[in-house]
XYZ file of C-alpha atoms in Angstrom:
394
model
C 26.814 -9.565 -3.948
C 24.218 -10.867 -1.505
C 21.204 -8.692 -0.665
C 18.546 -9.292 1.960
C 15.095 -7.754 1.461
C 12.549 -7.765 4.286
C 8.896 -7.284 3.408
C 6.012 -8.424 5.580
C 3.948 -8.941 2.403
C 4.997 -10.572 -0.858
C 3.120 -12.324 -3.713
C 0.815 -14.150 -3.783
C -0.407 -11.828 -0.994
C -2.597 -8.967 -2.220
C -1.317 -5.633 -0.933
C 0.546 -2.517 -1.999
C 3.599 -3.691 -0.041
C 3.512 -7.067 -1.754
C 3.444 -5.645 -5.271
C 6.112 -3.056 -4.434
C 8.496 -5.646 -2.957
C 8.046 -7.906 -5.967
C 8.803 -5.057 -8.392
C 11.894 -4.028 -6.427
C 13.148 -7.622 -6.365
C 12.798 -7.895 -10.141
C 14.598 -4.578 -10.675
C 17.489 -5.543 -8.393
C 18.077 -8.833 -10.199
C 18.083 -7.024 -13.545
C 20.727 -4.538 -12.406
C 23.621 -6.968 -12.067
C 24.251 -10.618 -12.877
C 26.224 -11.233 -9.671
C 23.379 -10.361 -7.283
C 21.919 -13.056 -5.063
C 18.679 -11.811 -3.547
C 17.131 -13.313 -0.433
C 13.624 -12.206 0.562
C 12.111 -12.992 3.938
C 8.377 -12.465 4.082
C 5.300 -14.169 5.540
C 2.856 -16.769 4.374
C -0.070 -14.978 2.639
C -2.037 -13.267 5.410
C -3.202 -9.834 4.206
C -6.844 -10.901 4.113
C -8.385 -13.761 6.039
C -10.847 -14.226 3.160
C -8.106 -14.595 0.532
C -6.095 -17.730 1.174
C -3.413 -18.702 -1.324
C -0.930 -21.505 -0.952
C 2.751 -20.602 -1.193
C 5.869 -22.694 -0.532
C 7.803 -22.033 2.669
C 10.993 -21.701 0.631
C 11.000 -20.838 -3.051
C 14.118 -20.695 -5.219
C 14.279 -19.387 -8.765
C 17.733 -18.719 -10.145
C 19.377 -15.992 -8.036
C 16.212 -15.357 -5.994
C 15.315 -17.153 -2.759
C 12.055 -16.399 -0.919
C 11.469 -17.547 2.657
C 7.870 -17.343 3.932
C 7.386 -17.350 7.700
C 4.149 -18.915 8.990
C 1.999 -16.716 11.231
C -0.660 -17.460 13.864
C -4.282 -17.529 12.623
C -5.448 -14.028 11.708
C -8.180 -12.637 13.969
C -7.517 -8.887 13.823
C -6.812 -6.594 16.737
C -3.627 -5.102 18.115
C -2.617 -8.099 20.239
C -2.926 -10.457 17.281
C -0.885 -8.083 15.113
C 1.861 -8.044 17.730
C 1.852 -11.832 17.873
C 2.060 -12.014 14.091
C 5.023 -9.648 13.940
C 6.777 -11.501 16.766
C 6.460 -14.713 14.751
C 7.860 -12.950 11.701
C 10.774 -11.465 13.644
C 11.690 -14.832 15.149
C 11.495 -16.428 11.715
C 13.761 -13.747 10.244
C 16.288 -14.239 13.034
C 16.407 -17.963 12.352
C 16.908 -17.544 8.592
C 19.654 -14.892 8.810
C 21.556 -16.403 11.727
C 24.419 -17.906 9.735
C 24.176 -15.750 6.612
C 26.395 -12.831 5.528
C 24.851 -9.931 3.586
C 26.377 -7.068 1.642
C 23.172 -4.979 1.814
C 20.034 -5.153 3.945
C 16.874 -3.490 2.603
C 13.402 -3.267 4.128
C 10.111 -1.945 2.820
C 7.825 -1.005 5.681
C 4.496 0.642 6.375
C 4.179 -0.231 10.027
C 7.495 0.789 11.491
C 8.536 -2.559 12.913
C 9.654 -4.193 9.655
C 12.008 -1.243 9.159
C 13.233 -1.607 12.755
C 13.810 -5.301 12.189
C 15.853 -4.430 9.104
C 17.962 -2.067 11.206
C 18.638 -4.796 13.774
C 19.665 -7.305 11.106
C 21.870 -4.757 9.318
C 23.567 -3.857 12.567
C 24.244 -7.488 13.464
C 25.674 -8.211 10.011
C 27.698 -5.026 9.691
C 25.825 -4.290 6.457
C 24.503 -0.955 5.162
C 20.728 -0.451 5.421
C 18.281 0.851 2.816
C 14.783 1.736 4.039
C 11.652 2.180 1.960
C 9.077 3.934 4.162
C 5.440 3.635 3.107
C 3.771 5.265 6.122
C 4.562 7.438 9.160
C 3.612 4.999 11.868
C 4.257 7.302 14.844
C 2.132 10.008 13.241
C -0.647 7.572 12.426
C -0.994 5.975 15.854
C -1.277 9.425 17.454
C -4.332 10.118 15.279
C -5.880 6.661 14.919
C -5.312 4.803 18.206
C -7.582 5.478 21.203
C -6.186 8.379 23.246
C -5.086 6.202 26.181
C -3.263 3.754 23.914
C -1.641 6.519 21.851
C -0.376 8.133 25.066
C 1.306 4.862 26.047
C 2.803 4.001 22.660
C 3.802 7.193 20.839
C 6.957 7.861 22.852
C 8.352 4.270 22.688
C 7.646 4.048 18.953
C 9.219 7.475 18.404
C 12.416 6.123 20.004
C 12.289 3.048 17.748
C 11.750 5.277 14.729
C 14.721 7.476 15.637
C 17.078 4.510 16.076
C 15.839 2.935 12.841
C 16.087 6.000 10.613
C 19.527 6.916 11.948
C 20.856 3.467 11.050
C 19.832 3.763 7.384
C 22.220 4.928 4.673
C 19.279 6.034 2.510
C 15.611 6.432 3.421
C 13.160 6.395 0.539
C 9.746 7.991 1.050
C 6.786 6.707 -0.949
C 4.837 9.952 -0.505
C 6.133 13.474 -0.958
C 3.818 14.374 1.911
C 6.199 12.580 4.298
C 9.199 14.802 3.581
C 8.502 17.658 6.012
C 7.955 15.209 8.880
C 11.226 13.352 8.318
C 13.385 16.307 7.267
C 12.458 18.242 10.407
C 13.454 15.321 12.643
C 16.452 13.969 10.705
C 17.943 16.958 8.838
C 21.234 15.231 8.005
C 19.724 12.040 6.606
C 19.647 11.331 2.874
C 16.057 10.997 1.651
C 14.882 9.944 -1.800
C 11.429 9.891 -3.370
C 10.499 6.827 -5.403
C 6.739 6.713 -5.207
C 4.295 3.950 -6.031
C 3.709 3.238 -9.685
C 1.733 1.361 -12.278
C 2.413 -2.345 -12.558
C 2.834 -3.966 -15.949
C -0.607 -5.595 -15.832
C -2.223 -2.148 -15.795
C -0.080 -0.611 -18.535
C -2.053 -2.436 -21.197
C -5.603 -1.783 -22.361
C -8.416 -2.992 -20.129
C -10.451 -6.009 -21.259
C -13.537 -5.263 -23.315
C -16.385 -4.229 -21.011
C -19.763 -5.951 -21.169
C -22.831 -3.952 -22.157
C -24.585 -2.432 -19.162
C -27.784 -0.591 -18.295
C -27.145 2.950 -19.615
C -29.447 4.430 -16.967
C -27.597 2.911 -13.995
C -23.968 3.534 -13.113
C -21.615 1.012 -11.539
C -19.212 2.441 -8.953
C -16.376 0.128 -7.938
C -14.102 0.144 -4.896
C -11.214 -2.331 -4.552
C -8.940 -2.506 -1.530
C -8.767 -2.614 2.219
C -11.873 -1.957 4.299
C -10.495 -0.597 7.567
C -10.271 2.492 9.724
C -7.908 4.099 7.251
C -10.519 3.998 4.501
C -13.486 4.956 6.684
C -16.014 3.545 4.227
C -18.490 2.988 7.049
C -18.646 6.768 7.511
C -19.520 7.656 3.915
C -20.877 4.738 1.927
C -24.257 4.113 3.615
C -25.323 7.718 3.056
C -24.095 7.789 -0.538
C -25.828 4.522 -1.326
C -29.104 5.807 0.118
C -28.973 9.003 -1.923
C -28.080 7.179 -5.137
C -30.279 4.111 -4.722
C -32.110 4.585 -8.010
C -29.014 5.556 -10.028
C -25.941 3.672 -8.822
C -24.832 0.184 -7.850
C -21.736 0.073 -5.624
C -19.493 -2.985 -5.998
C -16.817 -3.441 -3.313
C -13.973 -5.957 -3.530
C -11.996 -6.199 -0.315
C -11.731 -7.163 3.307
C -10.446 -5.649 6.519
C -11.041 -4.764 10.124
C -14.110 -2.592 9.455
C -15.933 -4.860 7.015
C -18.378 -6.067 9.696
C -19.051 -2.502 10.828
C -19.685 -1.440 7.229
C -22.088 -4.340 6.757
C -23.937 -3.370 9.948
C -24.195 0.285 8.885
C -25.513 -0.694 5.461
C -28.090 -2.964 7.048
C -29.189 -0.272 9.503
C -29.645 2.145 6.601
C -31.641 -0.498 4.648
C -29.246 -0.147 1.720
C -29.902 -2.481 -1.203
C -27.514 -1.173 -3.857
C -24.149 -2.152 -2.338
C -22.597 -5.485 -3.338
C -19.727 -6.821 -1.196
C -17.204 -9.309 -2.564
C -14.070 -10.903 -1.203
C -10.664 -9.836 -2.598
C -9.882 -11.263 -6.027
C -6.655 -11.800 -8.005
C -5.528 -8.935 -10.182
C -6.498 -10.664 -13.423
C -10.120 -10.823 -12.280
C -9.945 -7.307 -10.873
C -9.020 -5.996 -14.319
C -12.287 -7.418 -15.623
C -14.184 -5.670 -12.841
C -12.457 -2.363 -13.621
C -13.462 -2.756 -17.256
C -17.121 -3.183 -16.301
C -17.216 -0.226 -13.893
C -18.301 3.281 -14.814
C -16.524 5.014 -11.913
C -13.721 4.002 -9.524
C -14.189 5.064 -5.899
C -11.495 5.871 -3.346
C -11.777 7.233 0.187
C -9.443 7.972 3.087
C -10.800 8.607 6.566
C -10.891 12.190 7.850
C -7.712 11.886 9.933
C -4.898 14.437 10.063
C -2.148 11.878 9.453
C -3.752 10.799 6.177
C -3.139 14.246 4.679
C 0.467 13.103 4.143
C -0.127 9.748 2.450
C -0.379 8.868 -1.236
C -2.556 5.769 -1.782
C -1.104 3.228 -4.178
C -4.630 2.646 -5.477
C -4.518 6.035 -7.238
C -1.903 4.675 -9.634
C -3.885 1.534 -10.377
C -7.102 3.485 -10.883
C -5.351 6.132 -12.968
C -3.983 3.514 -15.365
C -7.476 2.335 -16.322
C -8.564 5.619 -17.898
C -11.822 5.423 -15.929
C -13.343 8.368 -13.994
C -12.144 8.528 -10.378
C -14.350 9.679 -7.492
C -12.209 10.249 -4.407
C -12.531 11.529 -0.859
C -9.032 12.875 -0.199
C -7.221 15.702 1.571
C -3.685 17.035 1.626
C -0.942 15.546 -0.530
C -3.125 12.846 -2.114
C -5.729 15.417 -3.196
C -3.028 17.695 -4.624
C -1.464 14.778 -6.509
C -4.790 13.653 -7.975
C -5.705 17.164 -9.123
C -2.286 17.684 -10.728
C -1.808 14.260 -12.325
C -5.196 12.653 -12.973
C -7.716 14.253 -15.277
C -11.394 13.359 -14.917
C -10.994 12.919 -11.169
C -13.537 14.447 -8.784
C -12.217 15.205 -5.280
C -14.365 15.775 -2.191
C -13.730 16.222 1.523
C -13.542 12.818 3.265
C -16.688 11.704 5.103
C -18.729 14.518 3.501
C -21.592 12.896 1.602
C -23.025 16.199 0.366
C -19.705 17.177 -1.240
C -19.287 13.681 -2.634
C -22.640 13.824 -4.427
C -21.784 17.203 -5.931
C -18.373 15.904 -7.046
C -19.912 12.903 -8.810
C -21.897 15.217 -11.081
C -18.634 16.782 -12.317
C -17.283 13.542 -13.799
C -17.370 12.681 -17.483
C -18.553 9.086 -17.767
C -16.091 7.927 -20.414
C -12.848 6.017 -20.750
C -9.912 8.229 -21.709
C -6.379 6.800 -21.460
C -4.056 8.958 -19.336
C -1.040 8.498 -21.629
C 1.308 10.940 -19.891
C 0.443 9.446 -16.499
C 1.205 5.932 -17.751
C 4.612 6.962 -19.026
C 5.558 9.013 -15.971
C 4.613 6.415 -13.359
C 5.585 3.153 -15.019
C 6.617 1.082 -11.986
C 9.438 -0.575 -13.897
C 11.207 2.755 -14.379
C 10.618 3.836 -10.780
C 11.941 0.568 -9.384
C 14.950 0.613 -11.702
C 15.995 3.962 -10.222
C 15.279 2.712 -6.721
C 17.336 -0.452 -7.269
C 20.340 1.648 -8.307
C 19.974 3.606 -5.056
C 19.957 0.351 -3.078
C 23.164 -0.790 -4.769
C 24.819 2.595 -4.279
C 24.989 2.170 -0.502
C 27.355 -0.795 -0.899
C 29.692 1.329 -2.971
C 29.521 4.144 -0.391
C 30.354 1.730 2.424
C 33.276 0.220 0.478
C 34.742 3.643 -0.225
C 34.615 4.585 3.466
C 36.493 1.439 4.435
């Protein structure tokens, strides 16, 4: 059986999509010995500041990975369109002469899913979609009004054609279900969320001794509009100058704006670092007192479930998070010693920090429930089931 998996990100890239695609690939290969898995992704490009060499074609047993080169990353919508166009052309070239029994795609921005639908249609293969964001919903809230007015309707049409082509649509967040069910009532939806990767299932490295009178708050991840750190962090850092050092590991489209805001506020207790490999990040988690997470105050983000919650939760460290909607409900229900505040509300954030217990306490039940290996094993069986369904119909 030959399976094609499309994912814009794949290791060694650092992103939630990359780690998820890698885990799904491993689970699929473990399901059956006759599976040949072909992955088409991009050369590492998630962060301009994190460059990692990767072969254009990589073969290991029954797994083949093709990495499509992209134009230099500069940010902005036009550059993103150019990058996806390069990816789409590369995918078309790779698949041109190849037959597939199943096509699968994991997608945050809708277009990778749409590309999967096009390939599946051309190959006469069933399609499995893993949806990690509601792109149409997001652009309506995040894009400038004039641009949203021009793009929402065309992307809604693309979404409709894409979802209707899929045999199964998996939703990463339970907050997505109402949106999709109301629009596609006859479609089969599943819920295999993000999970905890094997690296985080083990104990953290031993932390170094620190100043007991000064806390270290760590943030690791993207620094963009979705996180809105430029709205909250300068004020928090000012208020906690004598008590807290903030350490940020990441990059993104709003890093420069965050730096400017911090400079304007004369903040001295925020340290900015480029993204680091996961092995090094584990060391940083071990040395932190509190892990910080924040989503911008945007209506669409009430539906999402950040993958970072699973990584943070696995450490046993206190979590300080600006969240609303489904993510807030999930954190309250599943993660003890987590303080939630309204996004972009510094006053609430400061009050929430005082509610945390500054200790490490393993979240044993959470680790067992959200072990990524178990989640991906179930998801892989769903992927394989669509081939059986198609065979029975024919």
